[in-house]
CSV table of C-alpha atoms in Angstrom, one decimal:
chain,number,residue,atom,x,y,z
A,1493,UNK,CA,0.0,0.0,0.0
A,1494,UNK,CA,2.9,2.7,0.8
A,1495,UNK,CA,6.4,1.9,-0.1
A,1496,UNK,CA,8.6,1.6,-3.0
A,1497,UNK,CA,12.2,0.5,-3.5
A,1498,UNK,CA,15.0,3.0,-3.9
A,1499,UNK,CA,14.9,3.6,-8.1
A,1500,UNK,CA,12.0,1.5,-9.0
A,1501,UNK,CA,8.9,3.1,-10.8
A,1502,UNK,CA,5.6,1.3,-9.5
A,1503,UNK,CA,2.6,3.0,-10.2
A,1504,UNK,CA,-1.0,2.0,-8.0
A,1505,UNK,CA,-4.6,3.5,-8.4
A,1506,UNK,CA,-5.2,6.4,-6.5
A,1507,UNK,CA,-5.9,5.1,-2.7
A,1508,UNK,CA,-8.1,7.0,-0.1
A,1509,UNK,CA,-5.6,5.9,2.4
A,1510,UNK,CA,-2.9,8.3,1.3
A,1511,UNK,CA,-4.8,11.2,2.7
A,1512,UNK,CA,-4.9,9.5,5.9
A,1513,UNK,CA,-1.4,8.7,6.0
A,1514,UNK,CA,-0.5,12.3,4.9
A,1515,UNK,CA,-2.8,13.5,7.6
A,1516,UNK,CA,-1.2,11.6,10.0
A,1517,UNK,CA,2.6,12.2,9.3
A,1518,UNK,CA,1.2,16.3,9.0
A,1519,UNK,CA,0.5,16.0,12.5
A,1520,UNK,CA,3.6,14.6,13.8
A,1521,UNK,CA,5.2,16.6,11.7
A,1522,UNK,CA,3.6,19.5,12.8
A,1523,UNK,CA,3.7,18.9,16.9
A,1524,UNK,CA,8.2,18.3,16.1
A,1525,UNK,CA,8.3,21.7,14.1
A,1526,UNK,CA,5.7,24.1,14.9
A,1527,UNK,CA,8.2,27.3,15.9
A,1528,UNK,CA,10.4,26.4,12.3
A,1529,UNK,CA,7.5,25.7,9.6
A,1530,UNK,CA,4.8,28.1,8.2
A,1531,UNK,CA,2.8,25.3,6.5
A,1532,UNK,CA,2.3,21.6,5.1
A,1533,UNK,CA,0.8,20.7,2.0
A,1534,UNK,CA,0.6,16.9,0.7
A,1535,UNK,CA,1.9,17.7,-2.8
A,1536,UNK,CA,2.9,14.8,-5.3
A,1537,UNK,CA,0.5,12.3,-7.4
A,1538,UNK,CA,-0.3,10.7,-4.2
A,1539,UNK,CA,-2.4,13.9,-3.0
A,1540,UNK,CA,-4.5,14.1,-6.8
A,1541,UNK,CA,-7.8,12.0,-6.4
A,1542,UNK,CA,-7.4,9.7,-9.2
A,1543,UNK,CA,-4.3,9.8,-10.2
A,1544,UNK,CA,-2.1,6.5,-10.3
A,1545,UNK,CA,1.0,7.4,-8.6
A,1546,UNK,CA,4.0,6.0,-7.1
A,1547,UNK,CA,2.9,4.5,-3.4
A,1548,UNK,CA,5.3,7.3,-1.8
A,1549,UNK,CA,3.7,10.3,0.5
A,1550,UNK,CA,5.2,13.6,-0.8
A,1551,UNK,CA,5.0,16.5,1.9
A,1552,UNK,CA,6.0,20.0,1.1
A,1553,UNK,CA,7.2,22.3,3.6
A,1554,UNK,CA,7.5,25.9,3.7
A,1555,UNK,CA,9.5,27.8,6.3
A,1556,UNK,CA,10.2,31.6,6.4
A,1557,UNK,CA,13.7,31.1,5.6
A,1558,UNK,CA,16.8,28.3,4.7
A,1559,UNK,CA,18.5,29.4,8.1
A,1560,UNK,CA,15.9,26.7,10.0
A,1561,UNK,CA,17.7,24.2,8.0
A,1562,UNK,CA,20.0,22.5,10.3
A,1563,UNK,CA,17.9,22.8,13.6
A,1564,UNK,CA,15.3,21.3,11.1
A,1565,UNK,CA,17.3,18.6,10.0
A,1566,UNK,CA,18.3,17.6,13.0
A,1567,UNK,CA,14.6,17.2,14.4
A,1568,UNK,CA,13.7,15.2,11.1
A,1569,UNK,CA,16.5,13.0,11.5
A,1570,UNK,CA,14.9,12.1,15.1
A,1571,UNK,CA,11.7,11.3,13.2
A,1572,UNK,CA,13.1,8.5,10.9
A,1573,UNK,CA,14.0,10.8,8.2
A,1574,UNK,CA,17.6,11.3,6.1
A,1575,UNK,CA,18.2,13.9,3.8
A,1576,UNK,CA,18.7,13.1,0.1
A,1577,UNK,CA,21.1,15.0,-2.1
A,1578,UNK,CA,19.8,17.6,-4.2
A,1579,UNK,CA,20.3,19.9,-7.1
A,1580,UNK,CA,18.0,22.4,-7.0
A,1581,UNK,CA,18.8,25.5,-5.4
A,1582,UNK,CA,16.4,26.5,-2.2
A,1583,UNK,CA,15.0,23.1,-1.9
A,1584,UNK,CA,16.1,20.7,1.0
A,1585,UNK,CA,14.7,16.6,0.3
A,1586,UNK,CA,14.5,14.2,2.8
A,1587,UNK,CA,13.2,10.8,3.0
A,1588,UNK,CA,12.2,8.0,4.9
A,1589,UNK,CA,12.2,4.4,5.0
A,1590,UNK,CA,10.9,1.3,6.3
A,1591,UNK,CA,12.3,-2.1,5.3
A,1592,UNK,CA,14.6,-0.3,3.0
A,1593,UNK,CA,11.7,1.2,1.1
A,1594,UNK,CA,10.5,4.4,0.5
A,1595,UNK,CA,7.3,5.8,2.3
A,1596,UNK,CA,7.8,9.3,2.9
A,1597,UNK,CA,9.4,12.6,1.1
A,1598,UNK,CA,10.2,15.8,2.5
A,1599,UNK,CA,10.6,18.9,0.8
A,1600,UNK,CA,11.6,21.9,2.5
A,1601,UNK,CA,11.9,25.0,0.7
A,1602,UNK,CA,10.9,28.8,1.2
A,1603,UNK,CA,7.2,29.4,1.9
A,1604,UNK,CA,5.5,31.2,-1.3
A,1605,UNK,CA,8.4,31.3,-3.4
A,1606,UNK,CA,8.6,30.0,-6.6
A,1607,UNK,CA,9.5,26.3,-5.7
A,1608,UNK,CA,6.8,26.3,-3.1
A,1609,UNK,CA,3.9,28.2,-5.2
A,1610,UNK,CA,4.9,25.6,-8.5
A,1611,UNK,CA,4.9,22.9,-6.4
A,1612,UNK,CA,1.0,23.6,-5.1
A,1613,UNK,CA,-0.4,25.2,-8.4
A,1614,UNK,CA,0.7,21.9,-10.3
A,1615,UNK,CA,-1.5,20.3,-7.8
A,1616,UNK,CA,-3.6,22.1,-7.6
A,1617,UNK,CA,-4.3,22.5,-11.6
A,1618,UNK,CA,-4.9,18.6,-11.5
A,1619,UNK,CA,-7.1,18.2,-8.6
A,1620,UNK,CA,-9.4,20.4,-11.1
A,1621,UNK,CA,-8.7,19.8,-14.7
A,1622,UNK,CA,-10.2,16.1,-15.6
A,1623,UNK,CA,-8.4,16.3,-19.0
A,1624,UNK,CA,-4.7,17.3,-18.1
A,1625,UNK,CA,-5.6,14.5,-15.0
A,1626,UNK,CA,-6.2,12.3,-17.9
A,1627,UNK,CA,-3.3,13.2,-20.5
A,1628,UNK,CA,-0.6,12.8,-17.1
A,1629,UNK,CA,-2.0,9.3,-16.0
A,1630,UNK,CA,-1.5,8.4,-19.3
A,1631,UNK,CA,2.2,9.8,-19.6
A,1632,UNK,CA,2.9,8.1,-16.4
A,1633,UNK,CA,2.0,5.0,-17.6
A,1634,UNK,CA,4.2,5.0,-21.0
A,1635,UNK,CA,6.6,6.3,-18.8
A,1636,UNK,CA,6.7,3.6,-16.0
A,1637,UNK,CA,6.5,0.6,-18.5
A,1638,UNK,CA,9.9,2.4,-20.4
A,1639,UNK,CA,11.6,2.9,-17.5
A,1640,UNK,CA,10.3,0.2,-15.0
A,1641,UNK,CA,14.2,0.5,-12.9
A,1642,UNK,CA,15.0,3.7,-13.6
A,1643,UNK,CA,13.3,6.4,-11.2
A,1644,UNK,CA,15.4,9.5,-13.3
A,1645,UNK,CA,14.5,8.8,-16.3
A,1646,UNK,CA,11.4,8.7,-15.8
A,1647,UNK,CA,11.2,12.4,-13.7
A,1648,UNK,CA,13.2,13.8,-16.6
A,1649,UNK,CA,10.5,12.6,-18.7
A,1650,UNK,CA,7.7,14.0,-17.2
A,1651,UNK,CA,9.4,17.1,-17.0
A,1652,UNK,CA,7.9,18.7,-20.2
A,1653,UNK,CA,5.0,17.8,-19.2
A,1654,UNK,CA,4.9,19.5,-15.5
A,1655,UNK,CA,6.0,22.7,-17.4
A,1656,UNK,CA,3.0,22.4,-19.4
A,1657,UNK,CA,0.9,22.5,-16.9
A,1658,UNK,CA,2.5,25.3,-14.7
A,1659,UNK,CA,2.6,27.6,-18.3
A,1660,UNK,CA,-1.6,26.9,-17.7
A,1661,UNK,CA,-1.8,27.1,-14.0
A,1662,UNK,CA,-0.3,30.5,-14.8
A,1663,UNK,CA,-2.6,32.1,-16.8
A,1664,UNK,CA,-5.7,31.7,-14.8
C-alpha cells in the first residue's frame, strides 16, 4: 500500500488511504516543528484523487527562511528521516524508509516562493482539470512501462509535461 524501493517506478490506483497517511505524518510533523515551519501541503501524485502514482507520501514544507535548515534537519533525522542530495537550489529533500523502502518525502523550501507556489499550483491544476488528469496518467504510464528500474529517467521525462501544466496554471 505505501512503499517503494530506492529507483523503482511502481505506479498503483489512487488510494483514499494516502490522505490519511499524509494527515497523520502532518500531525507529527507538525507537533516536532511548529516554531520552524509556516505550512504543510501533501503535494505529489499521491495527493491528486485519481491519479495513479508511485505508493510514496510527498509533503512540502514551507519555512520563512533556509536558516531553520539545520535545527530542522536535526529534528527530522529524530523522526526516521535522512536527507537526500539535491540539485536544485532553495529546496532541501528528505526521505524516509521502512524495510529499506520508500514511504515518505520531505521537501523543505521557502514558503510562497517560486518552488513552493509551483509545487502547489501543479497540484492544484490537477485536482481540477479532468483532461490534463487524464493526458498525465496516461504519460505516467508509457513512462513507467519504459523505465520500469530507472526512477530519473522517468522524472526527466515528465518534465515537459509539468512545465506544461505550470505555463496553464499561470494564466488563470
Amino acid at each position: 500500500m505505501l512503499a517503494l524501493e530506492r529507483g523503482l517506478v511502481k505506479l498503483e490506483p489512487y488510494n483514499d488511504k494516502w490522505s490519511k497517511l499524509f494527515n497523520e505524518e502532518r500531525e507529527l510533523l507538525s507537533s516536532q516543528l511548529k516554531e520552524l515551519i509556516i505550512a504543510i501541503e501533501h503535494v505529489g501524485s499521491t495527493s491528486i484523487k485519481g491519479l495513479f502514482a508511485k505508493p510514496i507520501i510527498d509533503i512540502a514544507i514551507g519555512v520563512s527562511s533556509l536558516d531553520v535548515i539545520i535545527e530542522l534537519k536535526e529534528k527530522v533525522k529524530a523522526l526516521g528521516y535522512v536527507e537526500v542530495p539535491v540539485s536544485i537550489d532553495g529546496k532541501h529533500v528528505f526521505t524516509r524508509y521502512r524495510e529499506k523502502k520508500i514511504t515518505h518525502f520531505l521537501h523543505v523550501m521557502i514558503y510562497n516562493q517560486n518552488l513552493w507556489i509551483d509545487q502547489i499550483s501543479f497540484r492544484d491544476y490537477l485536482r481540477l482539470n479532468l483532461n490534463a488528469k487524464i493526458e498525465y496518467i496516461k504519460l505516467k504510464e508509457k513512462l513507467a512501462n519504459k523505465y520500469p528500474n530507472d526512477v530519473i529517467s522517468y522524472t526527466n521525462e515528465k518534465k515537459k509535461f509539468v512545465d506544461d501544466i505550470l505555463k496553464r496554471a499561470k494564466k488563470l
